[in-house]
Structures are given as structure tokens and as C-alpha cells.
XYZ file of C-alpha atoms in Angstrom:
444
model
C -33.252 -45.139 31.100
C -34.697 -45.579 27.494
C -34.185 -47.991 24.658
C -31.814 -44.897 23.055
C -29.751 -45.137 26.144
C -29.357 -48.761 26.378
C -29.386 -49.095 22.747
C -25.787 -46.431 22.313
C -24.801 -48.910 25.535
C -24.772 -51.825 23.955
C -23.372 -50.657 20.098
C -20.402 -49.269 22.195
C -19.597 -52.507 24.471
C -19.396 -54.211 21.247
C -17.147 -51.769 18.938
C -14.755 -51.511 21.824
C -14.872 -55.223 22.678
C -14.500 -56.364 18.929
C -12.320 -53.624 18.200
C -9.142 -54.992 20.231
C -9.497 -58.312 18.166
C -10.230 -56.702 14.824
C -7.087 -54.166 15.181
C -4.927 -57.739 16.090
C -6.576 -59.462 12.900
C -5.467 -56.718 10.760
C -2.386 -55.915 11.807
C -0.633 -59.310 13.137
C -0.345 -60.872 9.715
C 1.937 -57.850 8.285
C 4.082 -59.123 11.344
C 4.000 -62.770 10.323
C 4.722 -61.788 6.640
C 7.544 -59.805 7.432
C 9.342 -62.933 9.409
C 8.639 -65.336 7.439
C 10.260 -63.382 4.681
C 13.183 -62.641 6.250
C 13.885 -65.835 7.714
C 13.908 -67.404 4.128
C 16.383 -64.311 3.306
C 18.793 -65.028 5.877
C 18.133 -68.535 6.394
C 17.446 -68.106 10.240
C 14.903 -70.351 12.105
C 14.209 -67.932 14.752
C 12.258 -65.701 12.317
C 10.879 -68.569 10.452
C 9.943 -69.370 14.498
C 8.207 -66.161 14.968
C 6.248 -66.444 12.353
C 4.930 -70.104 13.169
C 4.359 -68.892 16.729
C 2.185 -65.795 15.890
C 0.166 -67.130 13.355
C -1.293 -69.772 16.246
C -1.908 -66.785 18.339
C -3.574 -64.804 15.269
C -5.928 -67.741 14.898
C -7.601 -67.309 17.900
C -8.121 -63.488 17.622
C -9.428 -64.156 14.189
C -12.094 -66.584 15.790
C -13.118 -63.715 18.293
C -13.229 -61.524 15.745
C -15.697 -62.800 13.367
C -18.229 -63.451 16.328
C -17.911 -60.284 17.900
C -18.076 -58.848 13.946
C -21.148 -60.647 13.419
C -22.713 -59.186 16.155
C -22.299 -55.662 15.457
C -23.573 -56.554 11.725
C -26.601 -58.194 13.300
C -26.730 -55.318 15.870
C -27.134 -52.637 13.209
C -30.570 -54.204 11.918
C -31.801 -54.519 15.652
C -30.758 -51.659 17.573
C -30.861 -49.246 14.904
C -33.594 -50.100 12.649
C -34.254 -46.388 11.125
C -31.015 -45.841 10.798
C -30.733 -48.938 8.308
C -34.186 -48.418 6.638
C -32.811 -45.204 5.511
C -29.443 -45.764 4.489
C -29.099 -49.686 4.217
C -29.361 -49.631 0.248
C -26.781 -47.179 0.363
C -24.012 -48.952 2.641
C -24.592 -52.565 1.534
C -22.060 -53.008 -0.610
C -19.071 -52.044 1.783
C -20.705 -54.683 4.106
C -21.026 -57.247 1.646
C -17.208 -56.483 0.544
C -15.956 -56.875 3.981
C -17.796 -60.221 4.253
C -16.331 -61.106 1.187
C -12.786 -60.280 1.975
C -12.791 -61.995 5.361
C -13.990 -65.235 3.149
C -10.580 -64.119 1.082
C -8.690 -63.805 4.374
C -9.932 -66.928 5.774
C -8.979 -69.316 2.515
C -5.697 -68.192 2.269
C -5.106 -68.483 5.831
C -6.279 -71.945 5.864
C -3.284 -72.478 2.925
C -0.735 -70.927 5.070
C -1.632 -72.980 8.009
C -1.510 -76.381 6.106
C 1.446 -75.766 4.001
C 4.553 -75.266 6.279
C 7.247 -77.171 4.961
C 5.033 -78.429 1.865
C 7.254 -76.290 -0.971
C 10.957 -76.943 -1.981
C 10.938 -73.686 -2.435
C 9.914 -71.661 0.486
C 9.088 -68.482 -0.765
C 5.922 -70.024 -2.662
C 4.763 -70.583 1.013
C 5.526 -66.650 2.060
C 3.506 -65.750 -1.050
C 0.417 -67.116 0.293
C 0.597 -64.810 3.217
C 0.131 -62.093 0.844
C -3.521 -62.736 0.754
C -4.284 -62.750 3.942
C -2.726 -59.108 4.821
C -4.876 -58.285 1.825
C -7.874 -59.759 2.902
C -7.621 -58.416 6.443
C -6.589 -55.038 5.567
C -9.670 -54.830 2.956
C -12.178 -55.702 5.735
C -10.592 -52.883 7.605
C -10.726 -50.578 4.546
C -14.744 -51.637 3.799
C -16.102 -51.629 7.215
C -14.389 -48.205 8.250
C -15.975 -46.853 4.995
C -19.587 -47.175 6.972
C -18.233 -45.453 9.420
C -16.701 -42.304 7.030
C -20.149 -42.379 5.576
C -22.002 -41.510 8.993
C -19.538 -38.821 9.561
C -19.693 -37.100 5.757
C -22.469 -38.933 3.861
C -22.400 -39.010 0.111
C -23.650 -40.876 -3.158
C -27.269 -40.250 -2.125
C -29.829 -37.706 -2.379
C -33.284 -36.967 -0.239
C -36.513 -36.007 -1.941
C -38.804 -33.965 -0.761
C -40.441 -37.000 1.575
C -37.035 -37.507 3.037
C -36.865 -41.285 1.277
C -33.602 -41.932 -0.366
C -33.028 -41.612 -4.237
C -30.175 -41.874 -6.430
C -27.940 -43.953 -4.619
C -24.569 -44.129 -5.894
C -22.714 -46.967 -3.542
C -18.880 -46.297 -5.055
C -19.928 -42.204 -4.176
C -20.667 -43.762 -0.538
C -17.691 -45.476 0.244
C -15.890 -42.538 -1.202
C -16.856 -40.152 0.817
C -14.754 -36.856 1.892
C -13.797 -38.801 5.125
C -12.712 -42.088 3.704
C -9.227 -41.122 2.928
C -8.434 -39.691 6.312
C -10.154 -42.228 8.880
C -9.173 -45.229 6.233
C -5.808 -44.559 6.847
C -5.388 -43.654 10.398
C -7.211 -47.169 11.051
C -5.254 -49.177 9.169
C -1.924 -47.833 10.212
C -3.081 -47.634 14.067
C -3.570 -51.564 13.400
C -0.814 -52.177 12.485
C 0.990 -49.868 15.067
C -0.873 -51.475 17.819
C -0.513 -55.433 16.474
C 3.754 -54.583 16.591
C 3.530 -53.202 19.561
C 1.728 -55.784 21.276
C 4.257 -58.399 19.518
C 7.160 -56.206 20.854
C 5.849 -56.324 24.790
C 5.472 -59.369 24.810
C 9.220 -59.841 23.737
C 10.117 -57.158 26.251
C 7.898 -59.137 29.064
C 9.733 -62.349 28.175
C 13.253 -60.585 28.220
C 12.549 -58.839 31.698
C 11.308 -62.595 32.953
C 15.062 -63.921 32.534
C 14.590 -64.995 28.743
C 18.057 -64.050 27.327
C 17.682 -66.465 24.354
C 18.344 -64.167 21.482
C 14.958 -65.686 19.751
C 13.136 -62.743 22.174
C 16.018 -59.877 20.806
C 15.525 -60.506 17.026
C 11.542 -60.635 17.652
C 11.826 -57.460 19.350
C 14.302 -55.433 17.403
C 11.971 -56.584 14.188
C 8.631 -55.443 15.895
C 10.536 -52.082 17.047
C 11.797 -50.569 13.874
C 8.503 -51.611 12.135
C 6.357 -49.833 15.197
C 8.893 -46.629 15.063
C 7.914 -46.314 11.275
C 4.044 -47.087 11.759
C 4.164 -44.567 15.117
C 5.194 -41.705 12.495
C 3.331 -43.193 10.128
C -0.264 -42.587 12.504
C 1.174 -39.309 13.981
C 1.042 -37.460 10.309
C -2.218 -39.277 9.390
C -3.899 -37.800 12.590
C -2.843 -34.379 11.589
C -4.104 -35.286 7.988
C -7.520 -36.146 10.084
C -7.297 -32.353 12.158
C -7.249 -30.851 8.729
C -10.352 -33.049 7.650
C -12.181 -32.270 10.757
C -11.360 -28.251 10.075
C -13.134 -28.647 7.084
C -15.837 -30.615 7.222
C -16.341 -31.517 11.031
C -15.673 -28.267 12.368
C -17.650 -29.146 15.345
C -15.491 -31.924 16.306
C -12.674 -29.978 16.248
C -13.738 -27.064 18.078
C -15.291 -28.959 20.859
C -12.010 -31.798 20.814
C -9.848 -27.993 21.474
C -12.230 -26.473 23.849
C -12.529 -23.435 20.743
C -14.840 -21.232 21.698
C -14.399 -18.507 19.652
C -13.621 -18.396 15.361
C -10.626 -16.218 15.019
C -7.544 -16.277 13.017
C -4.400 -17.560 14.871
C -6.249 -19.729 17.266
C -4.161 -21.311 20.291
C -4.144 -24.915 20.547
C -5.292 -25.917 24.270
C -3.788 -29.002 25.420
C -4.988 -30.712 29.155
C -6.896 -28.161 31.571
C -10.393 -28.251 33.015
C -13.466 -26.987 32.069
C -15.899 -25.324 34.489
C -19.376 -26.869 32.332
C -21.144 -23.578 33.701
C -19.114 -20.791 32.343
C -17.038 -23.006 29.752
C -14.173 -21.234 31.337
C -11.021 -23.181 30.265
C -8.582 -23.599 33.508
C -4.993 -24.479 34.390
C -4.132 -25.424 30.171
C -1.065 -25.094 28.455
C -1.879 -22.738 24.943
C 0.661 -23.155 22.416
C 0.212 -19.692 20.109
C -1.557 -19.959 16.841
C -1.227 -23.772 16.826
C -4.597 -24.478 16.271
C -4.602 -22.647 12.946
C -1.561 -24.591 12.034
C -2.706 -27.637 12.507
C -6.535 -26.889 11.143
C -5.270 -24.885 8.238
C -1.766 -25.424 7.434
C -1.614 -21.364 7.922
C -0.352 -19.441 11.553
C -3.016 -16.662 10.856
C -5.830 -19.188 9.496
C -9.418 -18.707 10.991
C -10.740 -21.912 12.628
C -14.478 -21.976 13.596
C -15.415 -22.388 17.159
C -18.265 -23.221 18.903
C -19.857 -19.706 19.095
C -20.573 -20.267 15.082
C -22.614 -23.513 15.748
C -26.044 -23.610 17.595
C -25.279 -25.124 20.886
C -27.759 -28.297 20.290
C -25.668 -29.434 17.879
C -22.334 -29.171 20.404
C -20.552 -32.533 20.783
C -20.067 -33.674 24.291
C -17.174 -31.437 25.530
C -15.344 -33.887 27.636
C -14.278 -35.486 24.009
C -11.463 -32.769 24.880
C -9.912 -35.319 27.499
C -10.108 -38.041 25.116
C -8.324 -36.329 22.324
C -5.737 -35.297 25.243
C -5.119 -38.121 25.955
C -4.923 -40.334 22.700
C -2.529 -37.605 21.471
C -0.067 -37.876 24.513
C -0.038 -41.802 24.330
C 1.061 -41.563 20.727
C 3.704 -39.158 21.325
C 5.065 -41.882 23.827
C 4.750 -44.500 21.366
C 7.140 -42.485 19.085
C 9.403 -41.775 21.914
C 9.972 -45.190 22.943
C 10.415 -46.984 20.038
C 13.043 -43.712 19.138
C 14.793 -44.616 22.352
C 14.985 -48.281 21.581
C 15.944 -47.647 17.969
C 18.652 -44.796 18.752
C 20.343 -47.451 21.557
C 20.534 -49.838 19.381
C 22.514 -48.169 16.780
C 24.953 -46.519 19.222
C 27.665 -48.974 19.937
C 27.602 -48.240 23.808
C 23.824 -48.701 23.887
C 21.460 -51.071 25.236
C 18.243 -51.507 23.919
C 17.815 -53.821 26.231
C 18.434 -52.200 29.384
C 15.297 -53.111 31.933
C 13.789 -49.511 31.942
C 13.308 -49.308 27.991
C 12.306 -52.815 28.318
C 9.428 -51.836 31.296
C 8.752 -48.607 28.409
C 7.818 -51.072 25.578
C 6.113 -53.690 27.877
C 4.273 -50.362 29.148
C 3.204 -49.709 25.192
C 1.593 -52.146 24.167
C -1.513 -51.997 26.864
C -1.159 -47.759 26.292
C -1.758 -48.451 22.042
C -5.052 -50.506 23.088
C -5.790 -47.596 25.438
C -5.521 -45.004 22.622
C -7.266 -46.677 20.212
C -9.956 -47.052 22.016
C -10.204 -43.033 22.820
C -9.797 -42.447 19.454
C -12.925 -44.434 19.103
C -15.213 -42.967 21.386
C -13.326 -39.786 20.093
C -14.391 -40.310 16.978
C -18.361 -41.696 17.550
C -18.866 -39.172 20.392
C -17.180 -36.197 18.565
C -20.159 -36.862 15.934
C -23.080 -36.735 18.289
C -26.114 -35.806 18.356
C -25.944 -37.274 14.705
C -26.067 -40.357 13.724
C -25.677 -39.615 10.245
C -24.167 -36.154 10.136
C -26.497 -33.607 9.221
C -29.542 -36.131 8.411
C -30.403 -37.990 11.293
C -30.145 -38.175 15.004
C -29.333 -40.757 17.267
C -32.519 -40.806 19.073
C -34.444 -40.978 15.719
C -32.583 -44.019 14.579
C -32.687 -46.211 17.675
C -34.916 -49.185 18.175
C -38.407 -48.022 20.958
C -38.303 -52.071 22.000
C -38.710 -52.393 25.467
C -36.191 -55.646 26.062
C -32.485 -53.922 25.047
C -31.388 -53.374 28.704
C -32.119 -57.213 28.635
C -29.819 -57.522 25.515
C -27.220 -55.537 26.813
C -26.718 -57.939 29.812
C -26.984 -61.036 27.826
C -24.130 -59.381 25.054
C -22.065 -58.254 28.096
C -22.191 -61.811 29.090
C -21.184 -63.520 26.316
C -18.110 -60.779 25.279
C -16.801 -61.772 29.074
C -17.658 -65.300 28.111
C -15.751 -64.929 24.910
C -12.771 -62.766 27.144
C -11.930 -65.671 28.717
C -11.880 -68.449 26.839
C -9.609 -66.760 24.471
C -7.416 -66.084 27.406
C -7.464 -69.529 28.502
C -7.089 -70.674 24.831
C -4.169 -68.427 24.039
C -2.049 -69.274 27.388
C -2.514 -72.848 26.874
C -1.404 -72.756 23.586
C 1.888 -71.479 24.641
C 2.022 -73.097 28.160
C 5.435 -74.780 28.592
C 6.158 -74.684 24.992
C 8.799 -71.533 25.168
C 10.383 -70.768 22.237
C 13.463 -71.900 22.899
C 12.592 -75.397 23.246
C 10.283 -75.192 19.983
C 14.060 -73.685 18.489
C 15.205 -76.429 19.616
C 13.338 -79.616 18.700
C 13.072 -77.642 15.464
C 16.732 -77.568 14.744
C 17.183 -81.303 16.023
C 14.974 -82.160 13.312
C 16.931 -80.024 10.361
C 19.910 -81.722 11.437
């Protein structure tokens, strides 16, 4: 195995390892915002309790975060050194503005940390929370601009000895794929940060919990995850309609679309036979394709037959997409289940078998999101750079990578675990109702 091999190995241990902590970084603190705010409305400790509680959690995953960050920044320069002498001048300053919005995240957070209790008036504290969704939502909006840019690259041009002139950073970052992928990372962030705030609830309630701390945390993290589930639903069909356009590839291999026509079928599950491409035992919904691509029953989608076959993403991307698309689907229908039993007056959100269906969300959100990663880098291959540059012409040709990868692997398991052990002492025998409870003893 070569140094391209271990090289693609190692930069996709470390997305999907960091990823899980990144998506918690940027979504948690909408969650903490949200309680803290309407504790101070209603004057009710338990959400003023919720707040306190996940922020200590959110530390942690903010520690992980930055280390497993750093490594992918110093990975870039390492693994994929062509890649960067090529492009670097043009993607620098999305890097250097998510390194300077963490630094924004990371101030502010230190305030809200410090400050609890510090203001007569506690809405000054709630304000500086503010800052910190901004700065973690920004790093999340910069770095996934890098990523746009490999898939549609702009604000550059090539002369004729292939070095890079007229660079035009603000045309990088802007990018035809920014608006789409921008926006179904930041809302599948948040989506994923309520919903692993909301199994946790569910776990605690299914333990024998009853205190109604657990039903206000998860009646708050359900009707914000039913709105962010709709919310990532329509901006993945925004991202179908990108991919028609300008990643047609993608799309066409992600739907096993062999053929352009008008009124193409949309192909969901089903197997492939890799010899004949033959498309078995799949469910064809009529001309959805075209609806989904185009916006238009009869509109033509291009298939694979219009694109040499060199250039054909992995086909098995088809799974992925399967797959990612069914979780979300369940994500909507839970949280609509929870939501429509709680409204009817003989309902019961909290009957144990919606309660199993949200605990069963949250790890199925971290599931999806990381298909819609590999989804996403895989769907782009062989490029690295769409259209410019191939994978195996960026890569590093040092001989010690396999090395690296074992030595990364180690310290991401190394990292694993002591947040795990970090996190569960942090809550070990300090439930929330007896935090409610030395809490009120000291109001009154």
C-alpha cells in the first residue's frame, strides 16, 4: 500500500474523529443559549440548570476539538503538500478566519464561565453567550468554505505553466458550493448537538429519573431538533439541486443514473452487480430524480454514460446516500411523534417506546453525519480539487505515513477516552436533581 493510500487513511480517521467534537462545539452552545434565556424569562432554575450543566460538558468537547482541529490543519501541509503548494495562497484566509473565530469563541466562553451569578441583571450574562454561538458557528462557516472550494474552485486562474495567478480569496470562499454545503453543516450541527442533549434526557427518564428537570430538558431539545430536522431535510434537497448542476457526477453515481434522460426515476436501496452495473431488487419512484435535480417532472439529469468512466466516483457512495437519507427521515419522524403527543391531551411523550426512539437518535444523527461525510469527500473522487488536480498528484511520496497513521490512531483513542473518563466524572453522582437542589437551598 502507498503513501496515497495511507495518506487518504489517515486525513479520513481524523475528519471523522474531529468531526463528532466539532459538530458538538458548534451546535451545543445554541442549546445553552436557548436555556439560559428562558430560564431568566420564566424565572425557572431548571433551565438556568441546564444550561450550567451543558456548558461543563461543552468544555470538554471544545478541548478535543481544537487538538483534533489542529491536526488536520497541520495534516494538510504534511500529507498533502501539492495540494497546498498550489492552492494554499488561495485558501489561507478562511483558515486564518476560523483560527480567529475560535480565539472569539474561546474569550467569550471564558466570560460566560466566570460570570454566573456576577450581574444583577441576568440577561447581561445571557448576552455573552451570544458570542460564542457566533464564534463557533463562524469556524464552521470558514473551515467548510475549504471544503466548497475543493468541490467548485473559484477566485483563481491557471496560466499556461499551471502556477496560480489572480487569486481572489473573497471569490474562493464564495464559491458556487458555499451556500449549499455551508448550510447543511451548520444546521446538521445543530440538529445533531439537540439531539444528543435530548437522548440523554430520554436515557435518564427510561433509568427511573421522573424529576421533571429531565421533561423540560427534553421537550426544549425536541421542538428545537423537529425544526432543525426540517430545517436539514430542505437544505439537502437545496444540495441535490447543486450537485445537478455542477457535480453531476456525484449525483448520478449517489442514484445509480446510468443513463441522461428526461423524467429520470429516483432509485432508492438495491444492489449493484459491479460487472454489468445492473441495478437489482430497488424501489424507483417515477420521474423523481428530475424533481429533485431540476425542480421539473420531465427535466433531463445527466448520468454516467455522459462522463468518461475514469472520472466515475466510487459507486457504493449510493449506500451511503441511502442511508444518510433514511436516518434523517427518522429524525423527522420521531421528533413529529414526540411533538404531536405532547400536544394531544391524551398523549404521552413520554411513553418508554418514543423514549427508546429518541435515545435511538441521537447515536443514528452521528451515524448520518458521518455518511454524509464520506458522501461528500468520496462522491468527489478521483479529484482532489475538482477538475484541477487528483488525489494521487497531491499526496505526500514519504515513505513513514503508515507509521503516522498508527501513531494518530493512537492518540485519537488516547484522546477517546480520556474525554470519556473526563465527561462521566464530571457528572458522577452529581444528578441534577441534587444540583436543583443545593441550588434552591441556597436561593432561599
Amino acid at each position: 500500500m502507498d503513501s496515497v493510500f495511507w495518506s487518504r487513511m489517515l486525513t479520513e480517521e481524523t475528519l471523522a474523529f474531529h468531526i463528532i467534537w466539532a459538530a458538538i462545539g458548534v451546535g451545543v452552545p445554541i442549546f445553552i443559549s436557548l436555556a439560559e434565556f428562558i430560564g431568566i424569562q420564566k424565572k425557572d432554575v431548571h433551565y438556568t440548570m441546564m444550561a450550567k450543566r451543558w456548558t461543563r460538558g461543552f468544555v470538554i468537547t471544545v478541548a478535543v476539538g481544537v487538538v483534533t482541529g489542529t491536526c488536520i490543519g497541520v495534516l494538510l501541509s504534511l500529507l498533502w503538500p501539492t495540494f497546498m503548494q498550489l492552492v494554499g495562497n488561495v485558501i489561507s484566509l478562511p483558515l486564518f478566519l476560523e483560527t480567529f473565530a475560535f480565539f472569539f469563541e474561546a474569550i467569550f466562553l471564558g466570560i460566560y464561565l466566570y460570570t454566573w451569578d456576577r450581574f444583577k441583571n441576568p440577561y447581561w450574562h445571557w448576552l455573552t453567550s451570544i458570542p460564542v454561538i457566533i464564534g463557533s458557528t463562524l469556524s464552521a462557516v470558514f473551515i467548510t468554505t475549504v471544503n466548497s472550494f475543493m468541490n467548485t474552485p473559484a477566485g483563481f486562474k491557471l496560466d499556461a505553466a499551471g502556477k496560480v495567478i489572480d487569486i481572489d480569496p473573497i471569490g474562493a470562499m464564495l464559491n458556487p458550493a458555499t451556500p449549499s454545503k455551508v448550510g447543511h453543516v451548520v444546521s446538521s450541527s445543530y440538529l445533531i448537538s439537540g439531539l444528543l442533549l435530548a437522548g440523554l434526557a430520554a436515557f435518564f427518564i427510561l433509568r427511573g429519573r421522573q424529576h421533571i428537570y429531565y421533561k423540560k430538558a427534553l421537550k426544549l431539545t425536541m421542538v428545537t431538533t423537529f425544526i432543525l430536522s426540517i430545517t436539514t431535510i430542505l437544505m439537502g434537497d437545496i444540495s441535490a439541486k447543486f450537485l445537478a448542476e455542477h457535480q453531476p457526477a456525484k449525483l448520478a453515481a449517489a442514484e445509480w443514473h446510468f443513463e441522461t434522460k428526461e423524467g429520470a426515476p429516483l432509485v432508492l436501496f438495491g444492489s449493484l452487480d459491479p460487472k454489468t452495473n445492473e441495478v437489482k431488487y430497488a424501489i424507483e419512484i417515477p420521474k423523481a430524480l428530475s424533481i429533485l435535480a431540476t425542480n421539473n417532472p420531465n427535466g433531463t439529469v445527466i448520468g454516467l454514460d455522459s462522463i468518461p468512466k475514469n472520472l466515475w466516483p466510487p459507486l457504493y457512495i449510493h449506500y451511503l446516500f441511502d442511508t444518510k437519507v433514511s436516518i434523517g427521515f427518522y429524525l423527522l419522524f420521531i421528533t413529529a411523534v414526540f411533538l404531536i403527543l405532547w400536544m394531544w391531551k391524551k398523549g404521552n411523550p413520554f411513553h418508554p417506546i418514543v423514549l427508546c426512539g429518541v435515545v435511538i437518535a441521537a447515536p443514528l444523527s452521528f451515524i448520518a453525519m458521518e455518511l454524509g461525510w464520506v458522501f461528500a469527500e468520496a462522491g468527489r473522487l478521483p479529484w482532489i480539487i475538482t477538475g484541477i488536480m487528483k488525489v494521487g498528484e497531491a499526496a505526500t511520496t514519504a515513505a513513514n505515513v503508515k507509521l503516522m497513521y498508527f501513531l494518530f490512531s493512537g492518540l485519537y483513542l488516547l484522546l477517546a477516552i480520556v474525554a470519556c473518563i473526563v465527561l462521566y466524572r464530571l457528572f458522577k453522582g452529581k444528578p441534577a436533581e441534587a444540583e436543583l437542589k443545593a441550588f434552591e437551598g441556597g436561593i432561599s
